[in-house]
Short mmCIF file of N, CA and C in Angstrom, two decimals:
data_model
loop_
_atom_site.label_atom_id
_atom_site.label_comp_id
_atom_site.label_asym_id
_atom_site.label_seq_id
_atom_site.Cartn_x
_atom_site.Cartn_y
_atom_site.Cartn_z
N UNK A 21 6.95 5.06 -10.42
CA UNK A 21 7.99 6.02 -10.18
C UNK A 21 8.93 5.46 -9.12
N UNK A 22 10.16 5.00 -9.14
CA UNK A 22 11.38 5.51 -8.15
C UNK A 22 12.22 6.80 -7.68
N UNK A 23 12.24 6.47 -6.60
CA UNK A 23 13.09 7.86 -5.84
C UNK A 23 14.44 7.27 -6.15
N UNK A 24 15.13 8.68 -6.41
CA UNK A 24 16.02 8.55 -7.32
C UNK A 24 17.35 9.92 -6.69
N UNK A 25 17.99 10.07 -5.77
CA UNK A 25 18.80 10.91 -4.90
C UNK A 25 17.61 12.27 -4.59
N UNK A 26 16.34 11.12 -3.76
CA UNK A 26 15.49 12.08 -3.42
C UNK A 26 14.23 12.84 -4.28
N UNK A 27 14.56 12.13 -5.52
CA UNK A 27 13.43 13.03 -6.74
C UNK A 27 12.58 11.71 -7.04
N UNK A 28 11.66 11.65 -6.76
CA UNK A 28 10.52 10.69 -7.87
C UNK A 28 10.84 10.67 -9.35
N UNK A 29 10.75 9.83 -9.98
CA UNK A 29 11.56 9.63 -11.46
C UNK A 29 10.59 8.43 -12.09
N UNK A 30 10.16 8.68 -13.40
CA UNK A 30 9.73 7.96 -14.25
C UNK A 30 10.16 7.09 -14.36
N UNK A 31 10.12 5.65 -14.06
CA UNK A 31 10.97 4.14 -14.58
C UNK A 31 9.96 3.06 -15.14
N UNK A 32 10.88 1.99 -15.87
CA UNK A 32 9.80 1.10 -16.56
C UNK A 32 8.92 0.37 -15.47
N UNK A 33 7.98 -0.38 -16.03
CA UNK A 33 7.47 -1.52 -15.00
C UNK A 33 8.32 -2.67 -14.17
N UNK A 34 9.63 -2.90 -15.42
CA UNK A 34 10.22 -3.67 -15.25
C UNK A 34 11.00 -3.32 -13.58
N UNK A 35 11.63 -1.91 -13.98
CA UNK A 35 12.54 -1.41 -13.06
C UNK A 35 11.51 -1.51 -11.88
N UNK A 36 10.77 -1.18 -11.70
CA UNK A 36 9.47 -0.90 -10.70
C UNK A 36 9.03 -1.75 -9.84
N UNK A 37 9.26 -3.15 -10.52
CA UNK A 37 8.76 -4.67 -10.11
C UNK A 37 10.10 -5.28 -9.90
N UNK A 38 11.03 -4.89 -10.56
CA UNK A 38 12.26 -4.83 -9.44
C UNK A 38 13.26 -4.25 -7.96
N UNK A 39 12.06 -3.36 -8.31
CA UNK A 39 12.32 -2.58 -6.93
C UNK A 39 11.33 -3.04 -5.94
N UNK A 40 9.92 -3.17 -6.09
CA UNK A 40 9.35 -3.62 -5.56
C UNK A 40 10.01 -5.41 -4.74
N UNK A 41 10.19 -5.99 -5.72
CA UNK A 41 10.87 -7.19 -4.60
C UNK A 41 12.05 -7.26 -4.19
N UNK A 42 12.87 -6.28 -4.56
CA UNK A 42 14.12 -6.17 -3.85
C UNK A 42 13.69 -5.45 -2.56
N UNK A 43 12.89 -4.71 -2.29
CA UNK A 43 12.37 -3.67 -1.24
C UNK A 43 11.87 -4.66 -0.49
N UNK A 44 11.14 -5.56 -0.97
CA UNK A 44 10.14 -6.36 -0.09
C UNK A 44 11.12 -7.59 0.59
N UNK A 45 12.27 -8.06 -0.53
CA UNK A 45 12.94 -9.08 0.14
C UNK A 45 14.25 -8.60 1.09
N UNK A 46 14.60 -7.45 0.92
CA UNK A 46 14.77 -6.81 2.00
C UNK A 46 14.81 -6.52 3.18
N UNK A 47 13.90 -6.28 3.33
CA UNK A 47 12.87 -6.02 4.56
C UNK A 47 12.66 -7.38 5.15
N UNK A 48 12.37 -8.06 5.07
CA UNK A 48 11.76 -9.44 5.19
C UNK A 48 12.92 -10.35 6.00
N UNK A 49 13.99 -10.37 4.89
CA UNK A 49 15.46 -10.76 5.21
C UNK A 49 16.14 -9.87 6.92
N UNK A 50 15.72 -8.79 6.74
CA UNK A 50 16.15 -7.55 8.24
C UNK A 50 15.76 -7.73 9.09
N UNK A 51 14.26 -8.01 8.72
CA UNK A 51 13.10 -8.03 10.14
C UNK A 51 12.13 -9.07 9.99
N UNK A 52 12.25 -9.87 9.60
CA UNK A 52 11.20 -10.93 9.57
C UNK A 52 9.42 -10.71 8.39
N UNK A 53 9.38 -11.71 8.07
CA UNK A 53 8.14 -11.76 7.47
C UNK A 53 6.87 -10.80 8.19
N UNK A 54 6.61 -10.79 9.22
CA UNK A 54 5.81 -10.39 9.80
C UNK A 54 5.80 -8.40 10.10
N UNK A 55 7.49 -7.83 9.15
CA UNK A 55 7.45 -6.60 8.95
C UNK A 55 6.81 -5.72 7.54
N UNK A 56 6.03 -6.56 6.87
CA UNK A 56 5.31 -6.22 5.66
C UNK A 56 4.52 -6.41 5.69
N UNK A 57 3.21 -5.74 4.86
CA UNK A 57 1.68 -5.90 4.54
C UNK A 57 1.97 -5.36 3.84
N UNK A 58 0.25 -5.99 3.30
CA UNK A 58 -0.71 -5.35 1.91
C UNK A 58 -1.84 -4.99 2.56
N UNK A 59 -2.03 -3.86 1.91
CA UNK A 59 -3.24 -3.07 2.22
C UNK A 59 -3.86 -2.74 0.86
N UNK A 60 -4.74 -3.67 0.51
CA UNK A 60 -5.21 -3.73 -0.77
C UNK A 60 -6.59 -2.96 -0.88
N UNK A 61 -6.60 -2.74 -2.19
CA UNK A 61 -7.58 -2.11 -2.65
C UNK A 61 -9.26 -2.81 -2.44
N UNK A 62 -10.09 -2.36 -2.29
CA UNK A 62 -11.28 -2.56 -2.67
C UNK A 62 -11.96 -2.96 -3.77
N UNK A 63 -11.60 -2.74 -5.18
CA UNK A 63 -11.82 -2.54 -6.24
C UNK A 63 -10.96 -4.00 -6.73
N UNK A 64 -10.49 -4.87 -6.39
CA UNK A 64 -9.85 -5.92 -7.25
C UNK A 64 -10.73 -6.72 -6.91
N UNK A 65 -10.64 -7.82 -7.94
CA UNK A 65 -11.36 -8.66 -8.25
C UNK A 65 -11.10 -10.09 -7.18
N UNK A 66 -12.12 -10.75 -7.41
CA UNK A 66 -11.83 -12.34 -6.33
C UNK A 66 -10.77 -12.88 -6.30
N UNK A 67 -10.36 -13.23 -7.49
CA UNK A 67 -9.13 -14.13 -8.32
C UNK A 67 -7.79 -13.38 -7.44
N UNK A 68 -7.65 -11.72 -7.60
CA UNK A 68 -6.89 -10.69 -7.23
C UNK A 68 -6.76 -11.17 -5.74
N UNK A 69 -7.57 -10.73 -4.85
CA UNK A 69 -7.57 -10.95 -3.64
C UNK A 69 -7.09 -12.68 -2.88
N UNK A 70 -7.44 -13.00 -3.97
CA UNK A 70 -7.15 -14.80 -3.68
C UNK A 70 -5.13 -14.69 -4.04
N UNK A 71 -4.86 -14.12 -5.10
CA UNK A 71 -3.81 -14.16 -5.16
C UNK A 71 -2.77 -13.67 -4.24
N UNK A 72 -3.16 -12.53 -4.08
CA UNK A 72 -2.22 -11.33 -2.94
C UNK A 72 -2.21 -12.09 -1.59
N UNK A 73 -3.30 -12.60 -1.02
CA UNK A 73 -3.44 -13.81 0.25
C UNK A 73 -2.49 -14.60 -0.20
N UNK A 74 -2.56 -15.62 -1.16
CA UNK A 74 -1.40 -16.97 -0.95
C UNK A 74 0.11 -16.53 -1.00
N UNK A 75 0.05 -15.21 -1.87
CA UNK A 75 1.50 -14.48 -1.93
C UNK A 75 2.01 -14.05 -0.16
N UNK A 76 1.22 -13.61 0.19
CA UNK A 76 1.37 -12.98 2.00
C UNK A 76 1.40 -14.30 2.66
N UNK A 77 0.46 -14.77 2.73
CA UNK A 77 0.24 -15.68 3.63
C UNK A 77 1.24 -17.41 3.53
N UNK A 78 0.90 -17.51 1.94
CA UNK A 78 1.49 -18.91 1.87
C UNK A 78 3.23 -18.64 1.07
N UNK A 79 3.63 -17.65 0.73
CA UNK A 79 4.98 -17.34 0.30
C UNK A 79 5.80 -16.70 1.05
N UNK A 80 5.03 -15.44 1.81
CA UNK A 80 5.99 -14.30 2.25
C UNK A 80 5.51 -15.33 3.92
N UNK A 81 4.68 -15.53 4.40
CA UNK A 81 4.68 -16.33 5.32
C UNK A 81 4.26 -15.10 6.81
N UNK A 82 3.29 -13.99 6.01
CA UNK A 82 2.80 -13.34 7.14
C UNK A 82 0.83 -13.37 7.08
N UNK A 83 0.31 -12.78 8.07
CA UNK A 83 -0.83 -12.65 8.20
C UNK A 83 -1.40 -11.60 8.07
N UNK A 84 0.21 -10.30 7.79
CA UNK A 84 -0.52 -8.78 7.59
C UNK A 84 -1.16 -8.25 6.12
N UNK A 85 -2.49 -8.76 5.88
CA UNK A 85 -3.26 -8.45 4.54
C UNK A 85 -4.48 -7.52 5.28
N UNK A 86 -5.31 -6.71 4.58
CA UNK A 86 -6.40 -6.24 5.00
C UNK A 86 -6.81 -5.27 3.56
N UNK A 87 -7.71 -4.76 3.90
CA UNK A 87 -8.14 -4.46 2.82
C UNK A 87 -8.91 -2.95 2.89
N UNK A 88 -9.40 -1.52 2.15
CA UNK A 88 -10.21 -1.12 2.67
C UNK A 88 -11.69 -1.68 2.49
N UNK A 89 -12.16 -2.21 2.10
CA UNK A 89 -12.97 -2.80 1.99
C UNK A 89 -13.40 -2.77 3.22
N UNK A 90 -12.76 -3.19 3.71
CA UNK A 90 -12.98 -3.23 5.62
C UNK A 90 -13.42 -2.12 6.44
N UNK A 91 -12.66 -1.17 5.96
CA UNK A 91 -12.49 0.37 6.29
C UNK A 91 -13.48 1.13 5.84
N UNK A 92 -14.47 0.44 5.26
CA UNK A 92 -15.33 1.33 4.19
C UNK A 92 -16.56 0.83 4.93
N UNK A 93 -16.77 -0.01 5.63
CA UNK A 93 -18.05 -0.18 6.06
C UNK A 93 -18.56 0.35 7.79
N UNK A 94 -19.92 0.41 7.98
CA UNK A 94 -20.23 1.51 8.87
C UNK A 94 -19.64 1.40 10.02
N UNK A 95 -19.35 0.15 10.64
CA UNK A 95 -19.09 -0.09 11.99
C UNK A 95 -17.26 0.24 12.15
N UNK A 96 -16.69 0.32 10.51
CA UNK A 96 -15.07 1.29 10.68
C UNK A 96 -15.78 2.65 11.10
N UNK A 97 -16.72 3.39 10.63
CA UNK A 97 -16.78 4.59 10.90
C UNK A 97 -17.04 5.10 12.04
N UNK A 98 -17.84 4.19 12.44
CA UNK A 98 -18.44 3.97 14.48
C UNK A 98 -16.83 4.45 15.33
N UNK A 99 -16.38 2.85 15.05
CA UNK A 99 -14.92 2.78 15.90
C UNK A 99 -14.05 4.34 15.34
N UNK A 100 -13.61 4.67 14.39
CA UNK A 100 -13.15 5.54 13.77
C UNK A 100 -13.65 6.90 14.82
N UNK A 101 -14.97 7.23 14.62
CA UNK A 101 -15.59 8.36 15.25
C UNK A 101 -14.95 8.27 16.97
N UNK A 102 -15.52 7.08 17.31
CA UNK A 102 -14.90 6.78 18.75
C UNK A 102 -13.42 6.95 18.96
N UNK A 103 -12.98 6.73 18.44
CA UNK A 103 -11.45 6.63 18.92
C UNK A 103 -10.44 7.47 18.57
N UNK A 104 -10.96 8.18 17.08
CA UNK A 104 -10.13 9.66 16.58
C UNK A 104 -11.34 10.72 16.86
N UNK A 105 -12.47 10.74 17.00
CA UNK A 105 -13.12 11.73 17.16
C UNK A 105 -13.85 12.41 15.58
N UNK A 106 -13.68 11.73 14.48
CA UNK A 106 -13.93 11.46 13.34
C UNK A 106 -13.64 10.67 12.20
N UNK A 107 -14.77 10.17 11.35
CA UNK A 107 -14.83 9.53 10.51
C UNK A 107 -13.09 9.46 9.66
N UNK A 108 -12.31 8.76 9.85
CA UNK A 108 -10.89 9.54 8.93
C UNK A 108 -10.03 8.33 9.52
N UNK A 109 -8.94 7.50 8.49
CA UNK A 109 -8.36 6.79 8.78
C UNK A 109 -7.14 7.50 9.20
N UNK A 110 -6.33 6.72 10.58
CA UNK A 110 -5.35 7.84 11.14
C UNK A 110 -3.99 7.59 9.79
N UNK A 111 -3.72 8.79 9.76
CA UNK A 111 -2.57 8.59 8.81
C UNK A 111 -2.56 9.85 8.10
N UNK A 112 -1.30 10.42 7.55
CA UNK A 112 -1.39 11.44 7.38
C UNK A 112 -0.12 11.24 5.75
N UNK A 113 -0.75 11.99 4.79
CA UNK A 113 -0.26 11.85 3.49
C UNK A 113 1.64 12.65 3.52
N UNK A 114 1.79 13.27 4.01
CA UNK A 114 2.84 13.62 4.53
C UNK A 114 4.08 12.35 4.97
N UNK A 115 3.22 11.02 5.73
CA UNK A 115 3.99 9.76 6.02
C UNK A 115 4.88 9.42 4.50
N UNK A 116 4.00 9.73 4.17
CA UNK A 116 4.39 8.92 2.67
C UNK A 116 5.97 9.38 1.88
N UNK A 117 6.10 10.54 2.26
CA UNK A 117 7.72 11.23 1.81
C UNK A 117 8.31 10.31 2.94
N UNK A 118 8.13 9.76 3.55
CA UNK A 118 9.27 9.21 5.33
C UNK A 118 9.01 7.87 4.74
N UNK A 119 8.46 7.20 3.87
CA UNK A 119 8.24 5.63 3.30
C UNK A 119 9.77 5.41 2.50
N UNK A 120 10.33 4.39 2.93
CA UNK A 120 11.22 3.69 1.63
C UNK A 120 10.43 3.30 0.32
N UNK A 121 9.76 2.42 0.80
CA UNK A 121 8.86 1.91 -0.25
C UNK A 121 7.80 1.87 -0.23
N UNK A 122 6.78 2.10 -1.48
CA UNK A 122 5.25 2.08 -1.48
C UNK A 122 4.49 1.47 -2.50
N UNK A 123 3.96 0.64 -2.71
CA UNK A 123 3.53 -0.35 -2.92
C UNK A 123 1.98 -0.15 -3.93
N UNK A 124 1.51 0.49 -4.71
CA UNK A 124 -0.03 0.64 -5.02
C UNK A 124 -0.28 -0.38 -6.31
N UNK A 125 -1.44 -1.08 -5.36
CA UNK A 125 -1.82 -2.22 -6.62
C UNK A 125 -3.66 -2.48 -6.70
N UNK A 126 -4.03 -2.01 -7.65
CA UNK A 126 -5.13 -1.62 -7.56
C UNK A 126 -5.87 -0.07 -7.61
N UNK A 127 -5.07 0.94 -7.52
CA UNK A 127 -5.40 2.12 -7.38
C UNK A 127 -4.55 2.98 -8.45
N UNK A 128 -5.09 3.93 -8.33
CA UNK A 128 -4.62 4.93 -9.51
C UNK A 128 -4.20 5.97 -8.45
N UNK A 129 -3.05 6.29 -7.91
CA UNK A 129 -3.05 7.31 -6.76
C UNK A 129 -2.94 8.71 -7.66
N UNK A 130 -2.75 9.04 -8.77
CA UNK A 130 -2.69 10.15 -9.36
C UNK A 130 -4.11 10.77 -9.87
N UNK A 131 -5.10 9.99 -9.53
CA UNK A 131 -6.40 10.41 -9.79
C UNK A 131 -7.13 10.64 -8.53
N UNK A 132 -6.77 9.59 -7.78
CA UNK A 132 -7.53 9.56 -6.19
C UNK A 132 -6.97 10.48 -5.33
N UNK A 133 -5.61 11.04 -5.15
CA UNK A 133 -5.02 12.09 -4.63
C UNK A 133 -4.43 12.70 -5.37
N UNK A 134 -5.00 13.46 -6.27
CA UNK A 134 -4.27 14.34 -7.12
C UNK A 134 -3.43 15.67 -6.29
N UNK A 135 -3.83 16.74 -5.56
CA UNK A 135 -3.23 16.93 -4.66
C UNK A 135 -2.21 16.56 -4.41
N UNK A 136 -2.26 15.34 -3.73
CA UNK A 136 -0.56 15.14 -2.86
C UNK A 136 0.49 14.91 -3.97
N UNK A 137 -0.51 14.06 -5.65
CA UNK A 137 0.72 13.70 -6.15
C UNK A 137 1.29 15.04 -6.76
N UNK A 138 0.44 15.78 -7.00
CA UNK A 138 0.83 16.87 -7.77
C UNK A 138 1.95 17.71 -6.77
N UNK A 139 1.90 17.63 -5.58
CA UNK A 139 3.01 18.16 -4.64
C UNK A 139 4.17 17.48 -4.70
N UNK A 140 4.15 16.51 -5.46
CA UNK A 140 5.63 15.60 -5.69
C UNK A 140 6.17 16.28 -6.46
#
């Protein structure tokens, strides 16, 4: 989906993956390489994760990759508990209307937050 004078709007992949690197080269071009990440899924495969790294790291020329994968194991939940006072990554689904661009690769956000998308 693209936002479209404020409305989320059905578009091809094509349009989608053109927005996606116009957004990304963008940004990049404004503020330097080091103003983008990926925050990748858990669920992709080796090959996946190997790819999205040389794309960040050896193309776009930053170091901001992570994964939840990371986020999912006990000693995130430790620090997490400690420092917000519960298990819960800080961030609030609400950010996401204040995003230019958003990025999901690996996830199905219309199944995993049905909720928020359904508030679109």
């Amino acid at each position: 989906m693209l936002r479209q004078n404020g409305v989320l709007k059905r578009t091809s992949w094509g349009n989608a993956l053109d927005a996606v690197a116009k957004g990304i080269a963008e940004t990049i071009a404004k503020n330097g390489p080091n103003s983008v990440a990926f925050y990748l899924s858990g669920q992709l495969l080796t090959e996946d994760y190997y790819v999205a790294n040389k794309l960040m790291k050896g193309f776009i020329g930053s170091g901001n990759v992570d994964t939840n994968s990371r986020l999912c194991m006990a000693s995130s939940v430790a620090g997490h508990r400690r420092a917000f006072g519960a298990d819960t990554v800080p961030g609030h689904y609400a950010d996401l209307d204040c995003a230019d661009l958003i990025i999901l690769v690996g996830s199905n956000a219309a199944c995993v937050i049905r909720c928020s998308i359904n508030a679109w």
